[in-house]
Structure formats: C-alpha cells, structure tokens
Amino acid sequence: MKIGELATLTGVSVRSLRYYERQGLIKPLRQDNGYREYSPLAVDTVETIKLYLNLGLSTEEIAGFLHCVLKNKEAFCAEVMPLYRSKLEEIERQLVELNQIKLNLQDRMASILQEQQNEEE
C-alpha cells in the first residue's frame, strides 16, 4: 500500500509516517519510481507506535523495543518494564512540580484578592 493509504487506515498524517520512517520505526520498500510501498503489517506497527506515544513515550524510546514487542508479547521484552518505571517516576516528579505551581498560584491569587479587599475598606 502507498503512504496515503496507510495514513488513512491508521489516522496518522503522512508527515508523521515519514517521521516514523526517519526514526527507523517503519521501513517501507521503495519502488523503482521512488514511491514507498508498505506491507499490510505496517498498519499494526503504526497502531503499536500510537499506543506507546499515548503512554508518553518518545519515538526514540519506542525504537528501543518496538521490534521486540512486534515479535513477542510485551511481557517478554526486557526493555519495556525499566522504561515504564522511568516514565512513571518522571510523571510523578512532574505532578509534584505542577502541584507546587498550583499552590503558588493559589497563594498569589489569595494575596491579590486580600489586597483588593483591603483597598475597598
């Protein structure tokens, strides 16, 4: 299938598919005229890439284990669990940071409201 067909079937833009190719995540055959030709398995590959992107992983991280998860169950890919743990730790740090920012904003807003109230009195 051509790149446009793959884009339609997966809901991924042609631009993103070309990016996945540059990252080594998908590997089309090239016809004599230079057109990309994708196997039907490319649909599953792109759907798998989408799944991992939705988990917050980068294409670089996905490239490290994609071949394994396409051939085996995820549970049998040694690279996956450490990456998940690392990503979860990163998210936990971000949540702490975001919560602190939220508290700072709430304090600042309360201070402004208090100052406005004092001005009105």
Coordinates of N, CA, C and O in Angstrom, one line a residue:
M1 N 0.8 -1.2 0.0 CA 0.0 0.0 0.0 C 0.9 1.2 0.0 O 2.0 1.2 0.5
K2 N 0.3 2.3 -0.5 CA 1.0 3.6 -0.5 C 0.9 4.3 0.8 O 0.1 4.0 1.6
I3 N 1.7 5.3 1.0 CA 1.8 6.1 2.2 C 0.4 6.7 2.6 O 0.0 6.8 3.7
G4 N -0.3 7.2 1.5 CA -1.6 7.8 1.8 C -2.6 6.8 2.3 O -3.4 7.2 3.1
E5 N -2.6 5.6 1.8 CA -3.5 4.6 2.2 C -3.2 4.2 3.7 O -4.1 4.0 4.5
L6 N -1.9 4.1 4.0 CA -1.5 3.8 5.4 C -2.0 4.9 6.3 O -2.5 4.7 7.4
A7 N -1.8 6.2 5.9 CA -2.3 7.3 6.7 C -3.8 7.2 6.9 O -4.2 7.4 8.1
T8 N -4.5 6.9 5.9 CA -6.0 6.8 6.0 C -6.4 5.7 7.0 O -7.2 5.9 7.9
L9 N -5.7 4.6 6.8 CA -6.1 3.4 7.7 C -5.7 3.6 9.1 O -6.4 3.0 10.0
T10 N -4.7 4.3 9.4 CA -4.2 4.5 10.8 C -4.6 5.8 11.4 O -4.5 5.9 12.7
G11 N -5.1 6.8 10.6 CA -5.4 8.1 11.2 C -4.2 8.9 11.5 O -4.2 9.8 12.3
V12 N -3.0 8.5 11.0 CA -1.7 9.2 11.2 C -1.4 10.0 9.9 O -1.6 9.5 8.8
S13 N -0.9 11.2 10.1 CA -0.6 12.0 8.9 C 0.5 11.4 8.1 O 1.4 10.7 8.7
V14 N 0.6 11.7 6.9 CA 1.7 11.3 6.0 C 3.0 11.9 6.6 O 4.0 11.2 6.6
R15 N 2.9 13.1 7.1 CA 4.1 13.7 7.6 C 4.7 12.9 8.8 O 5.9 12.7 8.9
S16 N 3.7 12.5 9.7 CA 4.2 11.6 10.8 C 4.7 10.3 10.4 O 5.7 9.8 10.9
L17 N 4.1 9.7 9.3 CA 4.6 8.4 8.8 C 6.0 8.6 8.3 O 6.9 7.7 8.5
R18 N 6.3 9.7 7.6 CA 7.6 10.0 7.1 C 8.6 10.1 8.3 O 9.8 9.7 8.2
Y19 N 8.2 10.8 9.3 CA 9.0 10.9 10.5 C 9.3 9.6 11.2 O 10.4 9.3 11.5
Y20 N 8.3 8.7 11.3 CA 8.5 7.4 11.8 C 9.5 6.6 11.0 O 10.3 5.9 11.5
E21 N 9.4 6.8 9.7 CA 10.4 6.2 8.8 C 11.8 6.7 9.1 O 12.8 5.9 9.2
R22 N 12.0 8.0 9.2 CA 13.3 8.6 9.5 C 13.8 8.1 10.8 O 15.0 8.0 11.0
Q23 N 12.9 7.8 11.8 CA 13.3 7.3 13.1 C 13.6 5.8 13.1 O 14.0 5.2 14.1
G24 N 13.3 5.2 12.0 CA 13.6 3.7 11.9 C 12.4 2.9 12.4 O 12.6 1.7 12.6
L25 N 11.3 3.5 12.7 CA 10.2 2.7 13.3 C 9.4 1.9 12.2 O 8.8 0.9 12.6
I26 N 9.3 2.5 11.0 CA 8.7 1.7 9.9 C 9.6 1.7 8.8 O 10.4 2.7 8.6
K27 N 9.6 0.7 8.0 CA 10.5 0.5 6.9 C 9.8 0.1 5.6 O 9.6 -1.1 5.4
P28 N 9.4 1.0 4.8 CA 8.7 0.7 3.6 C 9.8 0.2 2.5 O 11.0 0.5 2.6
L29 N 9.3 -0.5 1.6 CA 10.1 -0.8 0.4 C 10.0 0.4 -0.6 O 9.0 1.1 -0.5
R30 N 11.0 0.5 -1.4 CA 10.9 1.6 -2.4 C 10.7 1.0 -3.8 O 11.5 0.1 -4.1
Q31 N 9.8 1.5 -4.5 CA 9.5 1.1 -5.8 C 10.6 1.8 -6.7 O 11.3 2.7 -6.3
D32 N 10.7 1.3 -8.0 CA 11.6 1.9 -8.9 C 11.4 3.4 -9.1 O 12.3 4.2 -9.3
N33 N 10.1 3.9 -9.0 CA 9.8 5.3 -9.2 C 10.0 6.1 -7.9 O 9.7 7.3 -7.8
G34 N 10.5 5.4 -6.8 CA 10.8 6.1 -5.5 C 9.6 6.1 -4.6 O 9.8 6.5 -3.4
Y35 N 8.4 5.6 -5.0 CA 7.3 5.6 -4.1 C 7.5 4.6 -3.0 O 8.1 3.5 -3.2
R36 N 7.0 4.9 -1.8 CA 7.1 4.0 -0.7 C 6.0 2.9 -0.9 O 4.8 3.3 -1.2
E37 N 6.3 1.7 -0.5 CA 5.3 0.6 -0.6 C 5.3 -0.1 0.8 O 6.4 -0.6 1.2
Y38 N 4.2 0.0 1.5 CA 4.1 -0.6 2.8 C 3.4 -1.9 2.8 O 2.4 -2.1 2.1
S39 N 3.8 -2.8 3.6 CA 3.2 -4.1 3.7 C 1.9 -3.9 4.6 O 1.8 -3.0 5.4
P40 N 1.0 -4.9 4.5 CA -0.2 -4.8 5.4 C 0.1 -4.8 6.9 O -0.6 -4.2 7.7
L41 N 1.3 -5.3 7.3 CA 1.7 -5.3 8.7 C 2.0 -3.9 9.2 O 2.1 -3.7 10.4
A42 N 2.3 -3.0 8.3 CA 2.6 -1.6 8.7 C 1.5 -1.0 9.5 O 1.7 -0.2 10.4
V43 N 0.2 -1.4 9.2 CA -0.9 -0.9 10.0 C -0.8 -1.3 11.4 O -0.9 -0.4 12.3
D44 N -0.5 -2.5 11.7 CA -0.3 -2.9 13.1 C 0.9 -2.2 13.7 O 0.9 -1.8 14.9
T45 N 2.0 -2.0 13.0 CA 3.1 -1.3 13.5 C 2.8 0.1 13.9 O 3.1 0.6 15.0
V46 N 2.1 0.8 13.0 CA 1.7 2.2 13.3 C 0.8 2.3 14.5 O 0.9 3.1 15.4
E47 N -0.2 1.3 14.6 CA -1.1 1.3 15.7 C -0.3 1.1 17.0 O -0.6 1.7 18.0
T48 N 0.7 0.2 17.0 CA 1.5 0.0 18.2 C 2.3 1.2 18.5 O 2.4 1.6 19.7
I49 N 2.8 1.9 17.5 CA 3.5 3.2 17.8 C 2.6 4.2 18.4 O 3.0 4.8 19.4
K50 N 1.4 4.3 17.9 CA 0.4 5.2 18.5 C 0.1 4.9 20.0 O 0.0 5.8 20.8
L51 N 0.0 3.6 20.3 CA -0.2 3.2 21.7 C 0.9 3.7 22.6 O 0.6 4.3 23.6
Y52 N 2.1 3.5 22.2 CA 3.2 3.9 23.0 C 3.4 5.4 23.1 O 3.8 5.9 24.1
L53 N 3.1 6.1 22.0 CA 3.1 7.6 22.1 C 2.1 8.1 23.0 O 2.3 9.0 23.8
N54 N 0.9 7.4 23.1 CA -0.1 7.8 24.0 C 0.2 7.5 25.5 O -0.4 8.0 26.4
L55 N 1.2 6.6 25.7 CA 1.7 6.4 27.0 C 2.8 7.4 27.4 O 3.4 7.3 28.5
G56 N 3.1 8.3 26.5 CA 4.0 9.4 26.8 C 5.4 9.1 26.4 O 6.4 9.8 26.8
L57 N 5.6 8.0 25.7 CA 7.0 7.6 25.3 C 7.4 8.4 24.0 O 6.5 8.7 23.2
S58 N 8.7 8.6 23.9 CA 9.1 9.3 22.7 C 9.4 8.3 21.6 O 9.5 7.1 21.9
T59 N 9.5 8.7 20.3 CA 9.9 7.8 19.3 C 11.2 7.2 19.5 O 11.4 6.0 19.1
E60 N 12.1 7.9 20.1 CA 13.5 7.3 20.4 C 13.3 6.2 21.4 O 14.0 5.1 21.2
E61 N 12.5 6.4 22.4 CA 12.3 5.3 23.4 C 11.6 4.1 22.8 O 12.0 3.0 23.0
I62 N 10.6 4.4 21.9 CA 9.9 3.3 21.3 C 10.8 2.5 20.4 O 10.7 1.3 20.3
A63 N 11.7 3.2 19.7 CA 12.6 2.5 18.8 C 13.4 1.4 19.5 O 13.8 0.4 18.9
G64 N 13.7 1.6 20.8 CA 14.5 0.7 21.6 C 13.8 -0.6 21.8 O 14.6 -1.6 22.1
F65 N 12.5 -0.7 21.7 CA 11.9 -2.0 22.0 C 10.8 -2.4 21.0 O 10.2 -3.5 21.1
L66 N 10.5 -1.6 20.0 CA 9.4 -1.8 19.1 C 9.6 -3.2 18.4 O 8.6 -3.9 18.3
H67 N 10.7 -3.5 17.9 CA 11.0 -4.7 17.2 C 10.6 -5.9 18.1 O 10.0 -6.9 17.6
C68 N 11.0 -5.8 19.3 CA 10.7 -6.9 20.3 C 9.2 -7.1 20.5 O 8.6 -8.2 20.4
V69 N 8.4 -6.0 20.7 CA 7.0 -6.1 21.0 C 6.2 -6.5 19.8 O 5.1 -7.0 19.9
L70 N 6.7 -6.2 18.6 CA 6.0 -6.7 17.4 C 6.2 -8.2 17.2 O 5.4 -8.8 16.5
K71 N 7.2 -8.7 17.7 CA 7.5 -10.2 17.5 C 7.1 -11.0 18.7 O 6.8 -12.2 18.6
N72 N 7.0 -10.4 19.9 CA 6.7 -11.1 21.1 C 5.6 -10.4 21.9 O 5.3 -9.3 21.6
K73 N 5.2 -11.0 23.0 CA 4.3 -10.3 23.9 C 5.2 -9.2 24.6 O 6.3 -9.5 24.9
E74 N 4.5 -8.1 25.0 CA 5.2 -7.1 25.7 C 5.9 -7.6 27.0 O 7.0 -7.2 27.3
A75 N 5.3 -8.5 27.6 CA 5.9 -9.1 28.9 C 7.2 -9.7 28.7 O 8.0 -9.9 29.6
F76 N 7.5 -10.2 27.5 CA 8.8 -10.9 27.2 C 9.8 -10.0 26.7 O 10.9 -10.4 26.2
C77 N 9.6 -8.7 26.7 CA 10.6 -7.7 26.2 C 11.2 -7.0 27.4 O 10.6 -6.2 28.1
A78 N 12.5 -7.3 27.7 CA 13.2 -6.9 28.9 C 13.3 -5.3 28.9 O 13.4 -4.8 30.0
E79 N 13.3 -4.7 27.8 CA 13.4 -3.2 27.7 C 12.2 -2.5 28.2 O 12.3 -1.3 28.6
V80 N 11.1 -3.1 28.2 CA 9.8 -2.4 28.5 C 9.7 -1.9 29.9 O 9.4 -0.7 30.2
M81 N 9.8 -2.8 30.9 CA 9.5 -2.5 32.3 C 10.4 -1.4 32.8 O 9.9 -0.5 33.5
P82 N 11.7 -1.4 32.6 CA 12.5 -0.3 33.1 C 12.1 1.0 32.5 O 12.1 2.0 33.2
L83 N 11.7 1.0 31.2 CA 11.3 2.2 30.6 C 10.0 2.7 31.2 O 9.8 3.9 31.5
Y84 N 9.1 1.8 31.5 CA 7.8 2.2 32.1 C 8.1 2.8 33.5 O 7.5 3.8 33.9
R85 N 8.9 2.1 34.3 CA 9.3 2.6 35.6 C 9.8 4.0 35.5 O 9.5 4.9 36.3
S86 N 10.8 4.2 34.6 CA 11.4 5.5 34.4 C 10.3 6.6 34.1 O 10.3 7.7 34.6
K87 N 9.5 6.2 33.1 CA 8.4 7.2 32.7 C 7.5 7.5 33.9 O 7.1 8.7 34.1
L88 N 7.1 6.5 34.7 CA 6.2 6.7 35.8 C 6.9 7.7 36.8 O 6.3 8.6 37.4
E89 N 8.2 7.5 37.1 CA 8.9 8.3 38.0 C 9.0 9.8 37.5 O 8.8 10.7 38.2
E90 N 9.2 9.9 36.2 CA 9.2 11.2 35.6 C 7.8 11.9 35.7 O 7.7 13.1 36.1
I91 N 6.8 11.2 35.5 CA 5.4 11.7 35.7 C 5.1 12.1 37.1 O 4.6 13.2 37.4
E92 N 5.6 11.3 38.1 CA 5.4 11.6 39.5 C 6.1 12.9 39.8 O 5.6 13.8 40.6
R93 N 7.4 13.1 39.3 CA 8.1 14.3 39.6 C 7.4 15.5 39.0 O 7.3 16.6 39.6
Q94 N 6.8 15.3 37.8 CA 6.1 16.4 37.1 C 4.8 16.8 37.9 O 4.5 18.0 38.0
L95 N 4.1 15.8 38.5 CA 2.9 16.0 39.3 C 3.3 16.8 40.5 O 2.5 17.7 40.9
V96 N 4.4 16.5 41.2 CA 4.8 17.2 42.4 C 5.1 18.7 42.0 O 4.6 19.6 42.7
E97 N 5.8 18.8 40.9 CA 6.1 20.2 40.4 C 4.9 21.0 40.1 O 4.7 22.1 40.4
L98 N 4.0 20.3 39.3 CA 2.7 21.0 39.0 C 1.9 21.3 40.2 O 1.2 22.4 40.2
N99 N 1.8 20.5 41.2 CA 1.1 20.7 42.4 C 1.7 21.9 43.1 O 0.9 22.8 43.6
Q100 N 3.0 22.1 43.1 CA 3.6 23.2 43.8 C 3.3 24.5 43.0 O 3.0 25.5 43.6
I101 N 3.3 24.4 41.7 CA 2.9 25.6 40.9 C 1.5 26.0 41.2 O 1.2 27.2 41.4
K102 N 0.6 25.0 41.3 CA -0.8 25.3 41.6 C -0.9 25.9 43.0 O -1.6 26.9 43.1
L103 N -0.2 25.5 44.0 CA -0.3 26.1 45.3 C 0.3 27.5 45.3 O -0.3 28.4 45.9
N104 N 1.4 27.7 44.5 CA 1.9 29.1 44.4 C 0.9 30.0 43.7 O 0.8 31.2 44.2
L105 N 0.2 29.5 42.7 CA -0.8 30.4 42.0 C -1.9 30.7 43.0 O -2.4 31.8 43.0
Q106 N -2.4 29.7 43.7 CA -3.5 29.9 44.6 C -3.1 30.9 45.7 O -3.9 31.8 46.1
D107 N -1.9 30.8 46.2 CA -1.4 31.7 47.2 C -1.3 33.1 46.7 O -1.7 34.1 47.3
R108 N -0.8 33.3 45.4 CA -0.7 34.6 44.8 C -2.1 35.2 44.6 O -2.3 36.4 44.8
M109 N -3.0 34.4 44.1 CA -4.4 34.9 43.9 C -5.0 35.3 45.2 O -5.7 36.4 45.3
A110 N -4.8 34.5 46.3 CA -5.4 34.9 47.6 C -4.8 36.2 48.0 O -5.5 37.1 48.6
S111 N -3.5 36.4 47.8 CA -2.8 37.6 48.2 C -3.4 38.8 47.5 O -3.7 39.9 48.1
I112 N -3.6 38.6 46.2 CA -4.2 39.7 45.4 C -5.6 40.1 45.8 O -6.0 41.2 46.0
L113 N -6.4 39.0 46.0 CA -7.8 39.3 46.5 C -7.8 40.0 47.8 O -8.6 40.8 48.1
Q114 N -6.9 39.6 48.7 CA -6.8 40.2 50.0 C -6.4 41.6 49.9 O -7.0 42.5 50.6
E115 N -5.5 41.9 49.0 CA -5.0 43.3 48.8 C -6.2 44.2 48.2 O -6.4 45.3 48.6
Q116 N -6.9 43.6 47.3 CA -8.1 44.3 46.7 C -9.1 44.6 47.8 O -9.7 45.6 47.8
Q117 N -9.4 43.6 48.6 CA -10.3 43.7 49.7 C -9.9 44.8 50.7 O -10.7 45.6 51.1
N118 N -8.6 44.9 51.0 CA -8.1 45.9 51.9 C -8.3 47.3 51.3 O -8.5 48.3 52.0
E119 N -8.1 47.4 50.0 CA -8.2 48.7 49.3 C -9.7 49.2 49.3 O -9.9 50.4 49.4
E120 N -10.6 48.3 49.3 CA -12.0 48.6 49.2 C -12.5 49.1 50.6 O -13.5 49.8 50.7
E121 N -11.9 48.7 51.7 CA -12.3 49.0 53.0 C -11.9 50.4 53.5 O -11.5 51.3 53.2

